[in-house]
Amino acid sequence: QVGLVESGGGSVQAGGSLRLSCGVFGYSDSISRMGWFRQAAGKEREAVACISTSTRSIAYADSVKGRFTISQDNAKNTLYLQMNSLEPEDTAMYYCAADFRPLRGTVLDQRNFAIWGQGTQVTVSS
């Protein structure tokens, strides 16, 4: 019923910025949380930033804290990830995710997200 579509990825030099967008399609009133995750080549998928839509609480991975900002625009049914001071280590496929279930454990645990987008590639060069 709910679909997610990411956009805004691309190639950028170290120190540059990108803003990722995640459009939410379908019935979304029951979504409890949304988040951004990434998976670099040869590595496990990891959480980047997550937001609880009801409490508006936000959590960031330590590696992106102070550089990335997650936000949502309910009127546009869109989730954003503003990425500044990008580093080569940020190179990865970035995924938008959502879930409607009660939280179990920490919000950065990807097991709390059942609905996933197709991903958008971010490449940061030196």
mmCIF file with all atom_site columns, C-alpha atoms in Angstrom:
data_model
loop_
_atom_site.group_PDB
_atom_site.id
_atom_site.type_symbol
_atom_site.label_atom_id
_atom_site.label_alt_id
_atom_site.label_comp_id
_atom_site.label_asym_id
_atom_site.label_entity_id
_atom_site.label_seq_id
_atom_site.pdbx_PDB_ins_code
_atom_site.Cartn_x
_atom_site.Cartn_y
_atom_site.Cartn_z
_atom_site.occupancy
_atom_site.B_iso_or_equiv
_atom_site.pdbx_formal_charge
_atom_site.auth_seq_id
_atom_site.auth_comp_id
_atom_site.auth_asym_id
_atom_site.auth_atom_id
_atom_site.pdbx_PDB_model_num
ATOM 1   C CA . GLN A 1 1   ? 0.000  0.000  0.000  1.00 0.00 ? 1   GLN A CA 1
ATOM 2   C CA . VAL A 1 2   ? 2.875  2.377  0.817  1.00 0.00 ? 2   VAL A CA 1
ATOM 3   C CA . GLY A 1 3   ? 5.752  2.899  -1.591 1.00 0.00 ? 3   GLY A CA 1
ATOM 4   C CA . LEU A 1 4   ? 8.977  4.867  -1.225 1.00 0.00 ? 4   LEU A CA 1
ATOM 5   C CA . VAL A 1 5   ? 10.984 6.458  -4.031 1.00 0.00 ? 5   VAL A CA 1
ATOM 6   C CA . GLU A 1 6   ? 14.389 8.041  -3.417 1.00 0.00 ? 6   GLU A CA 1
ATOM 7   C CA . SER A 1 7   ? 15.983 10.747 -5.529 1.00 0.00 ? 7   SER A CA 1
ATOM 8   C CA . GLY A 1 8   ? 18.811 13.265 -5.348 1.00 0.00 ? 8   GLY A CA 1
ATOM 9   C CA . GLY A 1 9   ? 21.809 10.972 -5.442 1.00 0.00 ? 9   GLY A CA 1
ATOM 10  C CA . GLY A 1 10  ? 24.792 11.601 -7.647 1.00 0.00 ? 10  GLY A CA 1
ATOM 11  C CA . SER A 1 11  ? 28.519 12.222 -7.739 1.00 0.00 ? 11  SER A CA 1
ATOM 12  C CA . VAL A 1 12  ? 30.171 14.970 -5.735 1.00 0.00 ? 12  VAL A CA 1
ATOM 13  C CA . GLN A 1 13  ? 33.682 15.875 -4.637 1.00 0.00 ? 13  GLN A CA 1
ATOM 14  C CA . ALA A 1 14  ? 34.754 15.620 -1.022 1.00 0.00 ? 14  ALA A CA 1
ATOM 15  C CA . GLY A 1 15  ? 33.473 18.557 0.975  1.00 0.00 ? 15  GLY A CA 1
ATOM 16  C CA . GLY A 1 16  ? 30.426 18.979 -1.218 1.00 0.00 ? 16  GLY A CA 1
ATOM 17  C CA . SER A 1 17  ? 26.747 18.620 -0.421 1.00 0.00 ? 17  SER A CA 1
ATOM 18  C CA . LEU A 1 18  ? 23.747 16.667 -1.627 1.00 0.00 ? 18  LEU A CA 1
ATOM 19  C CA . ARG A 1 19  ? 20.114 16.542 -0.580 1.00 0.00 ? 19  ARG A CA 1
ATOM 20  C CA . LEU A 1 20  ? 18.287 13.262 -0.872 1.00 0.00 ? 20  LEU A CA 1
ATOM 21  C CA . SER A 1 21  ? 14.510 13.111 -1.107 1.00 0.00 ? 21  SER A CA 1
ATOM 22  C CA . CYS A 1 22  ? 12.154 10.245 -0.384 1.00 0.00 ? 22  CYS A CA 1
ATOM 23  C CA . GLY A 1 23  ? 8.643  10.487 -1.759 1.00 0.00 ? 23  GLY A CA 1
ATOM 24  C CA . VAL A 1 24  ? 5.965  8.547  0.089  1.00 0.00 ? 24  VAL A CA 1
ATOM 25  C CA . PHE A 1 25  ? 3.182  7.188  -2.108 1.00 0.00 ? 25  PHE A CA 1
ATOM 26  C CA . GLY A 1 26  ? -0.040 5.593  -0.967 1.00 0.00 ? 26  GLY A CA 1
ATOM 27  C CA . TYR A 1 27  ? -1.676 5.637  2.431  1.00 0.00 ? 27  TYR A CA 1
ATOM 28  C CA . SER A 1 28  ? 0.903  6.922  4.898  1.00 0.00 ? 28  SER A CA 1
ATOM 29  C CA . ASP A 1 29  ? -1.076 8.153  7.906  1.00 0.00 ? 29  ASP A CA 1
ATOM 30  C CA . SER A 1 30  ? -0.123 5.103  9.954  1.00 0.00 ? 30  SER A CA 1
ATOM 31  C CA . ILE A 1 31  ? 3.648  5.355  9.451  1.00 0.00 ? 31  ILE A CA 1
ATOM 32  C CA . SER A 1 32  ? 5.417  5.432  12.805 1.00 0.00 ? 32  SER A CA 1
ATOM 33  C CA . ARG A 1 33  ? 8.957  6.178  11.697 1.00 0.00 ? 33  ARG A CA 1
ATOM 34  C CA . MET A 1 34  ? 11.106 6.825  8.664  1.00 0.00 ? 34  MET A CA 1
ATOM 35  C CA . GLY A 1 35  ? 14.803 6.675  8.132  1.00 0.00 ? 35  GLY A CA 1
ATOM 36  C CA . TRP A 1 36  ? 17.804 6.728  5.856  1.00 0.00 ? 36  TRP A CA 1
ATOM 37  C CA . PHE A 1 37  ? 20.178 3.799  5.571  1.00 0.00 ? 37  PHE A CA 1
ATOM 38  C CA . ARG A 1 38  ? 23.183 3.187  3.381  1.00 0.00 ? 38  ARG A CA 1
ATOM 39  C CA . GLN A 1 39  ? 25.191 0.274  2.107  1.00 0.00 ? 39  GLN A CA 1
ATOM 40  C CA . ALA A 1 40  ? 28.673 0.644  0.714  1.00 0.00 ? 40  ALA A CA 1
ATOM 41  C CA . ALA A 1 41  ? 30.096 -1.915 -1.680 1.00 0.00 ? 41  ALA A CA 1
ATOM 42  C CA . GLY A 1 42  ? 31.231 -4.968 0.221  1.00 0.00 ? 42  GLY A CA 1
ATOM 43  C CA . LYS A 1 43  ? 29.834 -3.724 3.533  1.00 0.00 ? 43  LYS A CA 1
ATOM 44  C CA . GLU A 1 44  ? 26.737 -4.278 5.617  1.00 0.00 ? 44  GLU A CA 1
ATOM 45  C CA . ARG A 1 45  ? 23.836 -1.875 5.457  1.00 0.00 ? 45  ARG A CA 1
ATOM 46  C CA . GLU A 1 46  ? 23.930 0.677  8.257  1.00 0.00 ? 46  GLU A CA 1
ATOM 47  C CA . ALA A 1 47  ? 21.620 3.291  9.694  1.00 0.00 ? 47  ALA A CA 1
ATOM 48  C CA . VAL A 1 48  ? 22.282 6.938  8.883  1.00 0.00 ? 48  VAL A CA 1
ATOM 49  C CA . ALA A 1 49  ? 19.419 8.884  10.445 1.00 0.00 ? 49  ALA A CA 1
ATOM 50  C CA . CYS A 1 50  ? 15.899 8.067  11.598 1.00 0.00 ? 50  CYS A CA 1
ATOM 51  C CA . ILE A 1 51  ? 12.909 10.089 12.722 1.00 0.00 ? 51  ILE A CA 1
ATOM 52  C CA . SER A 1 52  ? 9.793  9.082  14.627 1.00 0.00 ? 52  SER A CA 1
ATOM 53  C CA . THR A 1 53  ? 6.852  10.711 12.901 1.00 0.00 ? 53  THR A CA 1
ATOM 54  C CA . SER A 1 54  ? 4.698  10.858 16.035 1.00 0.00 ? 54  SER A CA 1
ATOM 55  C CA . THR A 1 55  ? 7.181  12.149 18.612 1.00 0.00 ? 55  THR A CA 1
ATOM 56  C CA . ARG A 1 56  ? 9.405  13.892 16.047 1.00 0.00 ? 56  ARG A CA 1
ATOM 57  C CA . SER A 1 57  ? 12.463 12.518 17.812 1.00 0.00 ? 57  SER A CA 1
ATOM 58  C CA . ILE A 1 58  ? 15.575 12.113 15.649 1.00 0.00 ? 58  ILE A CA 1
ATOM 59  C CA . ALA A 1 59  ? 18.588 9.854  15.901 1.00 0.00 ? 59  ALA A CA 1
ATOM 60  C CA . TYR A 1 60  ? 21.823 10.007 13.903 1.00 0.00 ? 60  TYR A CA 1
ATOM 61  C CA . ALA A 1 61  ? 24.683 7.628  13.416 1.00 0.00 ? 61  ALA A CA 1
ATOM 62  C CA . ASP A 1 62  ? 27.836 8.936  15.053 1.00 0.00 ? 62  ASP A CA 1
ATOM 63  C CA . SER A 1 63  ? 29.611 8.969  11.703 1.00 0.00 ? 63  SER A CA 1
ATOM 64  C CA . VAL A 1 64  ? 27.245 11.575 10.236 1.00 0.00 ? 64  VAL A CA 1
ATOM 65  C CA . LYS A 1 65  ? 26.289 13.615 13.286 1.00 0.00 ? 65  LYS A CA 1
ATOM 66  C CA . GLY A 1 66  ? 26.898 17.295 12.674 1.00 0.00 ? 66  GLY A CA 1
ATOM 67  C CA . ARG A 1 67  ? 27.115 16.802 8.906  1.00 0.00 ? 67  ARG A CA 1
ATOM 68  C CA . PHE A 1 68  ? 23.755 15.279 7.940  1.00 0.00 ? 68  PHE A CA 1
ATOM 69  C CA . THR A 1 69  ? 20.259 16.498 8.756  1.00 0.00 ? 69  THR A CA 1
ATOM 70  C CA . ILE A 1 70  ? 17.076 14.459 8.437  1.00 0.00 ? 70  ILE A CA 1
ATOM 71  C CA . SER A 1 71  ? 13.736 16.209 8.072  1.00 0.00 ? 71  SER A CA 1
ATOM 72  C CA . GLN A 1 72  ? 10.236 15.592 6.776  1.00 0.00 ? 72  GLN A CA 1
ATOM 73  C CA . ASP A 1 73  ? 7.595  17.671 5.053  1.00 0.00 ? 73  ASP A CA 1
ATOM 74  C CA . ASN A 1 74  ? 4.218  16.137 5.801  1.00 0.00 ? 74  ASN A CA 1
ATOM 75  C CA . ALA A 1 75  ? 2.426  18.444 3.372  1.00 0.00 ? 75  ALA A CA 1
ATOM 76  C CA . LYS A 1 76  ? 4.574  17.075 0.546  1.00 0.00 ? 76  LYS A CA 1
ATOM 77  C CA . ASN A 1 77  ? 4.772  13.525 1.918  1.00 0.00 ? 77  ASN A CA 1
ATOM 78  C CA . THR A 1 78  ? 8.532  13.734 1.577  1.00 0.00 ? 78  THR A CA 1
ATOM 79  C CA . LEU A 1 79  ? 11.504 12.783 3.740  1.00 0.00 ? 79  LEU A CA 1
ATOM 80  C CA . TYR A 1 80  ? 14.826 14.563 3.237  1.00 0.00 ? 80  TYR A CA 1
ATOM 81  C CA . LEU A 1 81  ? 18.456 13.969 4.058  1.00 0.00 ? 81  LEU A CA 1
ATOM 82  C CA . GLN A 1 82  ? 20.678 17.019 3.763  1.00 0.00 ? 82  GLN A CA 1
ATOM 83  C CA . MET A 1 83  ? 24.283 15.850 3.507  1.00 0.00 ? 83  MET A CA 1
ATOM 84  C CA . ASN A 1 84  ? 27.074 18.380 3.991  1.00 0.00 ? 84  ASN A CA 1
ATOM 85  C CA . SER A 1 85  ? 30.851 18.025 4.202  1.00 0.00 ? 85  SER A CA 1
ATOM 86  C CA . LEU A 1 86  ? 30.667 14.757 2.324  1.00 0.00 ? 86  LEU A CA 1
ATOM 87  C CA . GLU A 1 87  ? 33.588 12.367 2.585  1.00 0.00 ? 87  GLU A CA 1
ATOM 88  C CA . PRO A 1 88  ? 34.656 9.449  0.390  1.00 0.00 ? 88  PRO A CA 1
ATOM 89  C CA . GLU A 1 89  ? 33.551 7.177  3.228  1.00 0.00 ? 89  GLU A CA 1
ATOM 90  C CA . ASP A 1 90  ? 29.983 8.366  2.612  1.00 0.00 ? 90  ASP A CA 1
ATOM 91  C CA . THR A 1 91  ? 29.957 6.656  -0.786 1.00 0.00 ? 91  THR A CA 1
ATOM 92  C CA . ALA A 1 92  ? 27.110 4.139  -0.726 1.00 0.00 ? 92  ALA A CA 1
ATOM 93  C CA . MET A 1 93  ? 23.673 3.264  -1.957 1.00 0.00 ? 93  MET A CA 1
ATOM 94  C CA . TYR A 1 94  ? 21.261 5.237  0.197  1.00 0.00 ? 94  TYR A CA 1
ATOM 95  C CA . TYR A 1 95  ? 17.870 3.771  1.044  1.00 0.00 ? 95  TYR A CA 1
ATOM 96  C CA . CYS A 1 96  ? 14.739 5.343  2.444  1.00 0.00 ? 96  CYS A CA 1
ATOM 97  C CA . ALA A 1 97  ? 12.740 3.178  4.822  1.00 0.00 ? 97  ALA A CA 1
ATOM 98  C CA . ALA A 1 98  ? 9.528  3.340  6.833  1.00 0.00 ? 98  ALA A CA 1
ATOM 99  C CA . ASP A 1 99  ? 7.510  1.298  9.280  1.00 0.00 ? 99  ASP A CA 1
ATOM 100 C CA . PHE A 1 100 ? 4.123  1.391  11.003 1.00 0.00 ? 100 PHE A CA 1
ATOM 101 C CA . ARG A 1 101 ? 4.801  -1.031 13.869 1.00 0.00 ? 101 ARG A CA 1
ATOM 102 C CA . PRO A 1 102 ? 5.566  -0.099 17.478 1.00 0.00 ? 102 PRO A CA 1
ATOM 103 C CA . LEU A 1 103 ? 9.245  0.525  18.111 1.00 0.00 ? 103 LEU A CA 1
ATOM 104 C CA . ARG A 1 104 ? 11.259 -2.432 19.344 1.00 0.00 ? 104 ARG A CA 1
ATOM 105 C CA . GLY A 1 105 ? 14.687 -1.565 20.641 1.00 0.00 ? 105 GLY A CA 1
ATOM 106 C CA . THR A 1 106 ? 16.498 1.415  19.179 1.00 0.00 ? 106 THR A CA 1
ATOM 107 C CA . VAL A 1 107 ? 15.139 3.402  16.275 1.00 0.00 ? 107 VAL A CA 1
ATOM 108 C CA . LEU A 1 108 ? 18.434 3.007  14.388 1.00 0.00 ? 108 LEU A CA 1
ATOM 109 C CA . ASP A 1 109 ? 17.953 -0.768 14.311 1.00 0.00 ? 109 ASP A CA 1
ATOM 110 C CA . GLN A 1 110 ? 16.981 -1.554 10.734 1.00 0.00 ? 110 GLN A CA 1
ATOM 111 C CA . ARG A 1 111 ? 14.815 -4.415 11.957 1.00 0.00 ? 111 ARG A CA 1
ATOM 112 C CA . ASN A 1 112 ? 12.340 -1.668 12.884 1.00 0.00 ? 112 ASN A CA 1
ATOM 113 C CA . PHE A 1 113 ? 11.875 -0.877 9.183  1.00 0.00 ? 113 PHE A CA 1
ATOM 114 C CA . ALA A 1 114 ? 9.858  -3.110 6.891  1.00 0.00 ? 114 ALA A CA 1
ATOM 115 C CA . ILE A 1 115 ? 9.157  -0.827 3.918  1.00 0.00 ? 115 ILE A CA 1
ATOM 116 C CA . TRP A 1 116 ? 12.102 0.075  1.711  1.00 0.00 ? 116 TRP A CA 1
ATOM 117 C CA . GLY A 1 117 ? 12.764 2.153  -1.365 1.00 0.00 ? 117 GLY A CA 1
ATOM 118 C CA . GLN A 1 118 ? 14.926 1.094  -4.280 1.00 0.00 ? 118 GLN A CA 1
ATOM 119 C CA . GLY A 1 119 ? 17.885 3.251  -3.294 1.00 0.00 ? 119 GLY A CA 1
ATOM 120 C CA . THR A 1 120 ? 19.831 6.136  -4.794 1.00 0.00 ? 120 THR A CA 1
ATOM 121 C CA . GLN A 1 121 ? 23.586 6.062  -5.346 1.00 0.00 ? 121 GLN A CA 1
ATOM 122 C CA . VAL A 1 122 ? 25.866 8.624  -3.701 1.00 0.00 ? 122 VAL A CA 1
ATOM 123 C CA . THR A 1 123 ? 29.482 8.743  -4.811 1.00 0.00 ? 123 THR A CA 1
ATOM 124 C CA . VAL A 1 124 ? 32.008 11.052 -3.149 1.00 0.00 ? 124 VAL A CA 1
ATOM 125 C CA . SER A 1 125 ? 35.412 11.437 -4.786 1.00 0.00 ? 125 SER A CA 1
ATOM 126 C CA . SER A 1 126 ? 38.626 12.841 -3.344 1.00 0.00 ? 126 SER A CA 1
#
